Amino acid sequence: MFRHGDADVEIRLHAARGALAPRAHEQLALLMVLSADPDPRVRQAAADTIDRIPASTLATFIARADVPDAMRQWFSSRESWTPQPGGTVDPDAPLIDTSESSESSESSESSESSKEESEEETKKLLSLMTVLERMKLAMRGTREQRAMLIRDPSKMVAVAVLSGPKVSESEIEAFAKMTTVSEEVLRIIGANRVWTRNYGVVLGLARNPKTPTGVALNLSSRLNERDMRQLSTDRNVPEPVRLAVRKFLIKSQKGS
């Protein structure tokens, strides 16, 4: 979304300052993208943030085996140092935390107090927030808040829920079954290899009429025979998916 220009300048500036991504991978990926942003303020903010990341921390992180080659090459070419394997960096935390302490305190207080809020009070609270504030809450809020924000009209907010370090596999399974979320949310879930190891997630996406057809077609072949038969007659499922499942069942019967 950042690469395609779907985020407004306020959100891009916030991300360029390093205060939006909850994990190291996302933070560095955003900084890479925003270093080429059309707005000079965003480009400068991204460059300044990269310069503030301790060189040893960054060198240790990009030496990790799970860091994409493109990211490793980009950061290595930018500086006069090379990856330094052997160190320890927490990949579930940002490499540099630029959030203000007051902001973190407010977020924590909001999360604690929200446990006692009713659903209507939470809805009212969210309606008064800006997109940027809802994005922050999506990544740092409670399970109940995530369940509401995953259906947010803004795709940026809904997708931010999936980036939150606290989101659980059971929540992802519930999101996969929702017909009230955006196609983008379902597409991202379907493209995540970790989440799609969960059979409940695969089944939820295959059955969900909102799931992009290409994603549903790819996942439906992984269902067991009983679920395939149910899917093949489910009128809520797009016809191309039902037809593909029927063909797969016929082919498997002939093979047996």
PDB file of C-alpha atoms in Angstrom:
ATOM      1  CA  MET A   1       0.000   0.000   0.000  1.00  0.00           C
ATOM      2  CA  PHE A   2       2.879   2.372   0.754  1.00  0.00           C
ATOM      3  CA  ARG A   3       4.562   1.411  -2.509  1.00  0.00           C
ATOM      4  CA  HIS A   4       1.376   1.965  -4.517  1.00  0.00           C
ATOM      5  CA  GLY A   5       0.673   5.364  -2.966  1.00  0.00           C
ATOM      6  CA  ASP A   6      -2.386   4.327  -0.961  1.00  0.00           C
ATOM      7  CA  ALA A   7      -1.105   6.019   2.217  1.00  0.00           C
ATOM      8  CA  ASP A   8      -1.423   9.782   2.673  1.00  0.00           C
ATOM      9  CA  VAL A   9       1.599  11.917   3.486  1.00  0.00           C
ATOM     10  CA  GLU A  10       0.918  12.082   7.243  1.00  0.00           C
ATOM     11  CA  ILE A  11       0.994   8.285   7.510  1.00  0.00           C
ATOM     12  CA  ARG A  12       4.069   8.051   5.261  1.00  0.00           C
ATOM     13  CA  LEU A  13       5.907  10.600   7.389  1.00  0.00           C
ATOM     14  CA  HIS A  14       5.048   8.709  10.555  1.00  0.00           C
ATOM     15  CA  ALA A  15       6.318   5.462   9.036  1.00  0.00           C
ATOM     16  CA  ALA A  16       9.459   7.186   7.731  1.00  0.00           C
ATOM     17  CA  ARG A  17      10.242   8.257  11.292  1.00  0.00           C
ATOM     18  CA  GLY A  18      10.219   4.589  12.248  1.00  0.00           C
ATOM     19  CA  ALA A  19       7.225   4.799  14.571  1.00  0.00           C
ATOM     20  CA  LEU A  20       4.705   2.642  12.728  1.00  0.00           C
ATOM     21  CA  ALA A  21       6.099  -0.840  12.100  1.00  0.00           C
ATOM     22  CA  PRO A  22       6.034  -3.199  15.119  1.00  0.00           C
ATOM     23  CA  ARG A  23       8.757  -5.552  13.829  1.00  0.00           C
ATOM     24  CA  ALA A  24      12.236  -5.133  12.390  1.00  0.00           C
ATOM     25  CA  HIS A  25      11.394  -6.660   8.993  1.00  0.00           C
ATOM     26  CA  GLU A  26       8.444  -4.315   8.420  1.00  0.00           C
ATOM     27  CA  GLN A  27      10.353  -1.305   9.677  1.00  0.00           C
ATOM     28  CA  LEU A  28      13.269  -1.841   7.286  1.00  0.00           C
ATOM     29  CA  ALA A  29      10.976  -2.681   4.372  1.00  0.00           C
ATOM     30  CA  LEU A  30       9.027   0.547   4.906  1.00  0.00           C
ATOM     31  CA  LEU A  31      12.206   2.585   5.183  1.00  0.00           C
ATOM     32  CA  MET A  32      13.438   1.101   1.905  1.00  0.00           C
ATOM     33  CA  VAL A  33      10.200   2.062   0.144  1.00  0.00           C
ATOM     34  CA  LEU A  34       9.949   5.507   1.724  1.00  0.00           C
ATOM     35  CA  SER A  35      13.568   6.342   0.861  1.00  0.00           C
ATOM     36  CA  ALA A  36      12.277   6.734  -2.705  1.00  0.00           C
ATOM     37  CA  ASP A  37       9.046   8.537  -1.782  1.00  0.00           C
ATOM     38  CA  PRO A  38       7.991  11.370  -4.112  1.00  0.00           C
ATOM     39  CA  ASP A  39       7.713  13.748  -1.140  1.00  0.00           C
ATOM     40  CA  PRO A  40      11.171  15.099  -0.141  1.00  0.00           C
ATOM     41  CA  ARG A  41      10.117  15.380   3.518  1.00  0.00           C
ATOM     42  CA  VAL A  42       9.328  11.672   3.620  1.00  0.00           C
ATOM     43  CA  ARG A  43      12.583  10.749   1.870  1.00  0.00           C
ATOM     44  CA  GLN A  44      14.602  12.847   4.314  1.00  0.00           C
ATOM     45  CA  ALA A  45      12.772  11.431   7.345  1.00  0.00           C
ATOM     46  CA  ALA A  46      13.443   7.880   6.156  1.00  0.00           C
ATOM     47  CA  ALA A  47      17.135   8.643   5.601  1.00  0.00           C
ATOM     48  CA  ASP A  48      17.423  10.235   9.050  1.00  0.00           C
ATOM     49  CA  THR A  49      15.786   7.221  10.701  1.00  0.00           C
ATOM     50  CA  ILE A  50      18.120   4.779   8.953  1.00  0.00           C
ATOM     51  CA  ASP A  51      21.090   6.865  10.096  1.00  0.00           C
ATOM     52  CA  ARG A  52      19.875   6.654  13.711  1.00  0.00           C
ATOM     53  CA  ILE A  53      19.782   2.826  13.711  1.00  0.00           C
ATOM     54  CA  PRO A  54      22.985   1.611  15.394  1.00  0.00           C
ATOM     55  CA  ALA A  55      25.249   0.247  12.663  1.00  0.00           C
ATOM     56  CA  SER A  56      26.093  -2.882  14.623  1.00  0.00           C
ATOM     57  CA  THR A  57      22.415  -3.642  15.249  1.00  0.00           C
ATOM     58  CA  LEU A  58      21.523  -3.228  11.582  1.00  0.00           C
ATOM     59  CA  ALA A  59      24.530  -5.247  10.414  1.00  0.00           C
ATOM     60  CA  THR A  60      23.612  -8.073  12.776  1.00  0.00           C
ATOM     61  CA  PHE A  61      19.985  -8.078  11.713  1.00  0.00           C
ATOM     62  CA  ILE A  62      20.553  -8.139   7.950  1.00  0.00           C
ATOM     63  CA  ALA A  63      22.889 -11.101   8.434  1.00  0.00           C
ATOM     64  CA  ARG A  64      19.898 -13.199   9.506  1.00  0.00           C
ATOM     65  CA  ALA A  65      18.949 -16.033   7.138  1.00  0.00           C
ATOM     66  CA  ASP A  66      15.300 -14.890   7.012  1.00  0.00           C
ATOM     67  CA  VAL A  67      16.185 -11.424   5.688  1.00  0.00           C
ATOM     68  CA  PRO A  68      15.419 -11.169   1.933  1.00  0.00           C
ATOM     69  CA  ASP A  69      18.460 -10.816  -0.315  1.00  0.00           C
ATOM     70  CA  ALA A  70      17.075  -7.595  -1.791  1.00  0.00           C
ATOM     71  CA  MET A  71      16.889  -6.006   1.667  1.00  0.00           C
ATOM     72  CA  ARG A  72      20.384  -7.199   2.604  1.00  0.00           C
ATOM     73  CA  GLN A  73      21.862  -5.857  -0.639  1.00  0.00           C
ATOM     74  CA  TRP A  74      20.043  -2.529  -0.350  1.00  0.00           C
ATOM     75  CA  PHE A  75      21.293  -1.754   3.131  1.00  0.00           C
ATOM     76  CA  SER A  76      24.772  -3.161   2.470  1.00  0.00           C
ATOM     77  CA  SER A  77      25.188  -0.952  -0.600  1.00  0.00           C
ATOM     78  CA  ARG A  78      24.033   2.100   1.320  1.00  0.00           C
ATOM     79  CA  GLU A  79      26.695   1.858   4.010  1.00  0.00           C
ATOM     80  CA  SER A  80      30.394   0.984   4.122  1.00  0.00           C
ATOM     81  CA  TRP A  81      29.820  -2.032   6.394  1.00  0.00           C
ATOM     82  CA  THR A  82      28.842  -5.626   5.747  1.00  0.00           C
ATOM     83  CA  PRO A  83      26.430  -8.041   7.496  1.00  0.00           C
ATOM     84  CA  GLN A  84      27.754  -9.315  10.816  1.00  0.00           C
ATOM     85  CA  PRO A  85      26.430 -12.787  11.634  1.00  0.00           C
ATOM     86  CA  GLY A  86      26.513 -14.163  15.126  1.00  0.00           C
ATOM     87  CA  GLY A  87      24.826 -11.344  17.039  1.00  0.00           C
ATOM     88  CA  THR A  88      21.394 -11.312  18.611  1.00  0.00           C
ATOM     89  CA  VAL A  89      18.573  -9.020  17.508  1.00  0.00           C
ATOM     90  CA  ASP A  90      14.895  -9.443  18.371  1.00  0.00           C
ATOM     91  CA  PRO A  91      13.026  -9.671  15.026  1.00  0.00           C
ATOM     92  CA  ASP A  92       9.694  -9.096  16.784  1.00  0.00           C
ATOM     93  CA  ALA A  93      10.698  -5.593  17.845  1.00  0.00           C
ATOM     94  CA  PRO A  94      11.632  -2.528  15.775  1.00  0.00           C
ATOM     95  CA  LEU A  95      15.352  -1.916  15.335  1.00  0.00           C
ATOM     96  CA  ILE A  96      14.823   1.645  16.520  1.00  0.00           C
ATOM     97  CA  ASP A  97      11.850   2.714  18.626  1.00  0.00           C
ATOM     98  CA  THR A  98      11.020   6.327  17.853  1.00  0.00           C
ATOM     99  CA  SER A  99       7.629   6.341  19.593  1.00  0.00           C
ATOM    100  CA  GLU A 100       7.397   9.008  22.262  1.00  0.00           C
ATOM    101  CA  SER A 101       7.108   7.694  25.790  1.00  0.00           C
ATOM    102  CA  SER A 102       3.871   9.585  26.327  1.00  0.00           C
ATOM    103  CA  GLU A 103       2.419   7.955  23.257  1.00  0.00           C
ATOM    104  CA  SER A 104       3.373   4.498  24.519  1.00  0.00           C
ATOM    105  CA  SER A 105       1.887   5.322  27.909  1.00  0.00           C
ATOM    106  CA  GLU A 106      -1.361   6.506  26.346  1.00  0.00           C
ATOM    107  CA  SER A 107      -1.528   3.384  24.213  1.00  0.00           C
ATOM    108  CA  SER A 108      -0.979   1.189  27.258  1.00  0.00           C
ATOM    109  CA  GLU A 109      -3.597   3.034  29.288  1.00  0.00           C
ATOM    110  CA  SER A 110      -6.020   2.857  26.379  1.00  0.00           C
ATOM    111  CA  SER A 111      -5.460  -0.886  26.043  1.00  0.00           C
ATOM    112  CA  GLU A 112      -5.990  -1.481  29.760  1.00  0.00           C
ATOM    113  CA  SER A 113      -9.084   0.662  30.046  1.00  0.00           C
ATOM    114  CA  SER A 114     -10.548  -0.814  26.884  1.00  0.00           C
ATOM    115  CA  LYS A 115     -10.900  -4.153  28.632  1.00  0.00           C
ATOM    116  CA  GLU A 116     -13.697  -2.582  30.671  1.00  0.00           C
ATOM    117  CA  GLU A 117     -15.341  -0.773  27.764  1.00  0.00           C
ATOM    118  CA  SER A 118     -18.526  -1.959  26.138  1.00  0.00           C
ATOM    119  CA  GLU A 119     -18.636  -2.578  22.397  1.00  0.00           C
ATOM    120  CA  GLU A 120     -20.624   0.622  21.877  1.00  0.00           C
ATOM    121  CA  GLU A 121     -18.091   2.665  23.828  1.00  0.00           C
ATOM    122  CA  THR A 122     -15.281   1.163  21.769  1.00  0.00           C
ATOM    123  CA  LYS A 123     -17.101   2.013  18.536  1.00  0.00           C
ATOM    124  CA  LYS A 124     -17.566   5.575  19.708  1.00  0.00           C
ATOM    125  CA  LEU A 125     -13.887   5.832  20.656  1.00  0.00           C
ATOM    126  CA  LEU A 126     -12.761   4.515  17.263  1.00  0.00           C
ATOM    127  CA  SER A 127     -15.081   6.893  15.386  1.00  0.00           C
ATOM    128  CA  LEU A 128     -13.294   9.855  16.971  1.00  0.00           C
ATOM    129  CA  MET A 129      -9.822   8.643  15.968  1.00  0.00           C
ATOM    130  CA  THR A 130      -7.885   9.563  12.848  1.00  0.00           C
ATOM    131  CA  VAL A 131      -6.716   6.872  10.439  1.00  0.00           C
ATOM    132  CA  LEU A 132      -3.202   7.114  11.871  1.00  0.00           C
ATOM    133  CA  GLU A 133      -4.464   6.714  15.446  1.00  0.00           C
ATOM    134  CA  ARG A 134      -6.543   3.694  14.450  1.00  0.00           C
ATOM    135  CA  MET A 135      -3.518   2.150  12.706  1.00  0.00           C
ATOM    136  CA  LYS A 136      -1.487   2.461  15.907  1.00  0.00           C
ATOM    137  CA  LEU A 137      -4.309   0.930  17.938  1.00  0.00           C
ATOM    138  CA  ALA A 138      -4.687  -1.869  15.388  1.00  0.00           C
ATOM    139  CA  MET A 139      -1.119  -2.977  16.076  1.00  0.00           C
ATOM    140  CA  ARG A 140      -1.027  -2.347  19.825  1.00  0.00           C
ATOM    141  CA  GLY A 141      -4.606  -2.682  21.053  1.00  0.00           C
ATOM    142  CA  THR A 142      -6.616  -5.483  22.592  1.00  0.00           C
ATOM    143  CA  ARG A 143      -8.163  -8.549  20.966  1.00  0.00           C
ATOM    144  CA  GLU A 144     -11.595  -6.887  21.062  1.00  0.00           C
ATOM    145  CA  GLN A 145     -10.271  -3.764  19.367  1.00  0.00           C
ATOM    146  CA  ARG A 146      -8.562  -5.841  16.672  1.00  0.00           C
ATOM    147  CA  ALA A 147     -11.839  -7.671  15.994  1.00  0.00           C
ATOM    148  CA  MET A 148     -13.445  -4.323  15.209  1.00  0.00           C
ATOM    149  CA  LEU A 149     -10.540  -2.696  13.394  1.00  0.00           C
ATOM    150  CA  ILE A 150     -10.084  -5.645  11.015  1.00  0.00           C
ATOM    151  CA  ARG A 151     -13.380  -4.447   9.492  1.00  0.00           C
ATOM    152  CA  ASP A 152     -12.341  -0.787   9.355  1.00  0.00           C
ATOM    153  CA  PRO A 153     -13.350   1.087   6.171  1.00  0.00           C
ATOM    154  CA  SER A 154      -9.697   2.050   5.708  1.00  0.00           C
ATOM    155  CA  LYS A 155      -7.666  -0.801   4.234  1.00  0.00           C
ATOM    156  CA  MET A 156      -4.561   0.676   5.859  1.00  0.00           C
ATOM    157  CA  VAL A 157      -6.125   0.194   9.295  1.00  0.00           C
ATOM    158  CA  ALA A 158      -7.468  -3.289   8.591  1.00  0.00           C
ATOM    159  CA  VAL A 159      -4.136  -4.510   7.252  1.00  0.00           C
ATOM    160  CA  ALA A 160      -2.333  -2.972  10.246  1.00  0.00           C
ATOM    161  CA  VAL A 161      -4.214  -5.442  12.451  1.00  0.00           C
ATOM    162  CA  LEU A 162      -2.421  -8.288  10.688  1.00  0.00           C
ATOM    163  CA  SER A 163       0.954  -6.683  11.437  1.00  0.00           C
ATOM    164  CA  GLY A 164       0.344  -6.515  15.164  1.00  0.00           C
ATOM    165  CA  PRO A 165       2.740  -8.642  17.235  1.00  0.00           C
ATOM    166  CA  LYS A 166      -0.107  -9.724  19.516  1.00  0.00           C
ATOM    167  CA  VAL A 167      -2.432 -11.111  16.831  1.00  0.00           C
ATOM    168  CA  SER A 168      -2.949 -14.840  17.414  1.00  0.00           C
ATOM    169  CA  GLU A 169      -3.509 -17.778  15.088  1.00  0.00           C
ATOM    170  CA  SER A 170      -7.039 -18.209  16.425  1.00  0.00           C
ATOM    171  CA  GLU A 171      -7.784 -14.587  15.501  1.00  0.00           C
ATOM    172  CA  ILE A 172      -6.422 -15.141  11.993  1.00  0.00           C
ATOM    173  CA  GLU A 173      -8.699 -18.170  11.647  1.00  0.00           C
ATOM    174  CA  ALA A 174     -11.667 -16.036  12.710  1.00  0.00           C
ATOM    175  CA  PHE A 175     -10.704 -13.264  10.258  1.00  0.00           C
ATOM    176  CA  ALA A 176     -10.455 -15.817   7.422  1.00  0.00           C
ATOM    177  CA  LYS A 177     -14.115 -16.720   7.943  1.00  0.00           C
ATOM    178  CA  MET A 178     -15.406 -13.132   8.070  1.00  0.00           C
ATOM    179  CA  THR A 179     -17.427 -11.864   5.137  1.00  0.00           C
ATOM    180  CA  THR A 180     -17.229  -8.313   6.484  1.00  0.00           C
ATOM    181  CA  VAL A 181     -13.493  -7.812   5.938  1.00  0.00           C
ATOM    182  CA  SER A 182     -11.894  -6.470   2.776  1.00  0.00           C
ATOM    183  CA  GLU A 183     -10.546  -8.707   0.025  1.00  0.00           C
ATOM    184  CA  GLU A 184      -7.090  -7.271   0.735  1.00  0.00           C
ATOM    185  CA  VAL A 185      -7.149  -8.707   4.264  1.00  0.00           C
ATOM    186  CA  LEU A 186      -8.136 -12.143   2.945  1.00  0.00           C
ATOM    187  CA  ARG A 187      -5.498 -11.965   0.201  1.00  0.00           C
ATOM    188  CA  ILE A 188      -2.756 -11.209   2.734  1.00  0.00           C
ATOM    189  CA  ILE A 189      -3.840 -14.035   5.017  1.00  0.00           C
ATOM    190  CA  GLY A 190      -3.929 -16.429   2.057  1.00  0.00           C
ATOM    191  CA  ALA A 191      -0.402 -15.447   1.025  1.00  0.00           C
ATOM    192  CA  ASN A 192       1.088 -16.049   4.465  1.00  0.00           C
ATOM    193  CA  ARG A 193       2.714 -19.485   4.587  1.00  0.00           C
ATOM    194  CA  VAL A 194       2.694 -19.636   8.376  1.00  0.00           C
ATOM    195  CA  TRP A 195      -0.994 -18.875   8.726  1.00  0.00           C
ATOM    196  CA  THR A 196      -2.036 -21.220   5.927  1.00  0.00           C
ATOM    197  CA  ARG A 197      -0.408 -24.153   7.704  1.00  0.00           C
ATOM    198  CA  ASN A 198      -3.499 -23.983   9.882  1.00  0.00           C
ATOM    199  CA  TYR A 199      -6.230 -26.100   8.264  1.00  0.00           C
ATOM    200  CA  GLY A 200      -8.934 -23.918   9.829  1.00  0.00           C
ATOM    201  CA  VAL A 201      -7.500 -20.861   8.070  1.00  0.00           C
ATOM    202  CA  VAL A 202      -7.372 -22.695   4.724  1.00  0.00           C
ATOM    203  CA  LEU A 203     -10.952 -23.932   5.108  1.00  0.00           C
ATOM    204  CA  GLY A 204     -12.195 -20.517   6.205  1.00  0.00           C
ATOM    205  CA  LEU A 205     -10.645 -18.802   3.181  1.00  0.00           C
ATOM    206  CA  ALA A 206     -11.875 -21.459   0.742  1.00  0.00           C
ATOM    207  CA  ARG A 207     -15.436 -21.120   2.006  1.00  0.00           C
ATOM    208  CA  ASN A 208     -15.448 -17.332   2.286  1.00  0.00           C
ATOM    209  CA  PRO A 209     -17.261 -15.774  -0.717  1.00  0.00           C
ATOM    210  CA  LYS A 210     -15.174 -12.597  -0.238  1.00  0.00           C
ATOM    211  CA  THR A 211     -11.862 -14.427  -0.722  1.00  0.00           C
ATOM    212  CA  PRO A 212     -10.258 -13.496  -4.081  1.00  0.00           C
ATOM    213  CA  THR A 213     -10.962 -16.322  -6.536  1.00  0.00           C
ATOM    214  CA  GLY A 214      -7.284 -17.003  -7.237  1.00  0.00           C
ATOM    215  CA  VAL A 215      -6.556 -17.438  -3.533  1.00  0.00           C
ATOM    216  CA  ALA A 216      -9.585 -19.693  -2.995  1.00  0.00           C
ATOM    217  CA  LEU A 217      -8.690 -21.847  -5.999  1.00  0.00           C
ATOM    218  CA  ASN A 218      -5.155 -22.331  -4.748  1.00  0.00           C
ATOM    219  CA  LEU A 219      -6.236 -23.311  -1.245  1.00  0.00           C
ATOM    220  CA  SER A 220      -9.271 -25.451  -2.087  1.00  0.00           C
ATOM    221  CA  SER A 221      -7.066 -28.254  -3.431  1.00  0.00           C
ATOM    222  CA  ARG A 222      -5.669 -28.686   0.084  1.00  0.00           C
ATOM    223  CA  LEU A 223      -9.033 -29.544   1.641  1.00  0.00           C
ATOM    224  CA  ASN A 224     -10.001 -33.041   2.697  1.00  0.00           C
ATOM    225  CA  GLU A 225     -12.600 -34.914   0.653  1.00  0.00           C
ATOM    226  CA  ARG A 226     -15.494 -34.243   3.007  1.00  0.00           C
ATOM    227  CA  ASP A 227     -14.931 -30.474   2.981  1.00  0.00           C
ATOM    228  CA  MET A 228     -14.416 -30.519  -0.787  1.00  0.00           C
ATOM    229  CA  ARG A 229     -17.798 -32.178  -1.300  1.00  0.00           C
ATOM    230  CA  GLN A 230     -19.487 -29.581   0.881  1.00  0.00           C
ATOM    231  CA  LEU A 231     -17.686 -26.796  -0.949  1.00  0.00           C
ATOM    232  CA  SER A 232     -18.690 -28.144  -4.359  1.00  0.00           C
ATOM    233  CA  THR A 233     -22.393 -27.606  -3.568  1.00  0.00           C
ATOM    234  CA  ASP A 234     -22.118 -24.397  -1.556  1.00  0.00           C
ATOM    235  CA  ARG A 235     -23.984 -21.685  -3.467  1.00  0.00           C
ATOM    236  CA  ASN A 236     -22.230 -18.957  -1.511  1.00  0.00           C
ATOM    237  CA  VAL A 237     -18.890 -19.969  -2.992  1.00  0.00           C
ATOM    238  CA  PRO A 238     -17.975 -18.491  -6.413  1.00  0.00           C
ATOM    239  CA  GLU A 239     -18.761 -20.843  -9.288  1.00  0.00           C
ATOM    240  CA  PRO A 240     -15.154 -21.126 -10.556  1.00  0.00           C
ATOM    241  CA  VAL A 241     -14.144 -22.478  -7.145  1.00  0.00           C
ATOM    242  CA  ARG A 242     -17.027 -24.968  -7.032  1.00  0.00           C
ATOM    243  CA  LEU A 243     -16.247 -26.198 -10.544  1.00  0.00           C
ATOM    244  CA  ALA A 244     -12.550 -26.595  -9.775  1.00  0.00           C
ATOM    245  CA  VAL A 245     -13.324 -28.619  -6.663  1.00  0.00           C
ATOM    246  CA  ARG A 246     -15.739 -30.880  -8.587  1.00  0.00           C
ATOM    247  CA  LYS A 247     -13.091 -31.532 -11.242  1.00  0.00           C
ATOM    248  CA  PHE A 248     -10.560 -32.331  -8.559  1.00  0.00           C
ATOM    249  CA  LEU A 249     -12.966 -34.797  -6.909  1.00  0.00           C
ATOM    250  CA  ILE A 250     -13.720 -36.519 -10.231  1.00  0.00           C
ATOM    251  CA  LYS A 251     -10.010 -36.751 -11.052  1.00  0.00           C
ATOM    252  CA  SER A 252      -9.184 -38.192  -7.631  1.00  0.00           C
ATOM    253  CA  GLN A 253     -11.968 -40.785  -7.962  1.00  0.00           C
ATOM    254  CA  LYS A 254     -10.667 -41.908 -11.350  1.00  0.00           C
ATOM    255  CA  GLY A 255      -7.165 -42.121  -9.951  1.00  0.00           C
ATOM    256  CA  SER A 256      -8.298 -44.345  -7.109  1.00  0.00           C
TER     257      SER A 256
END
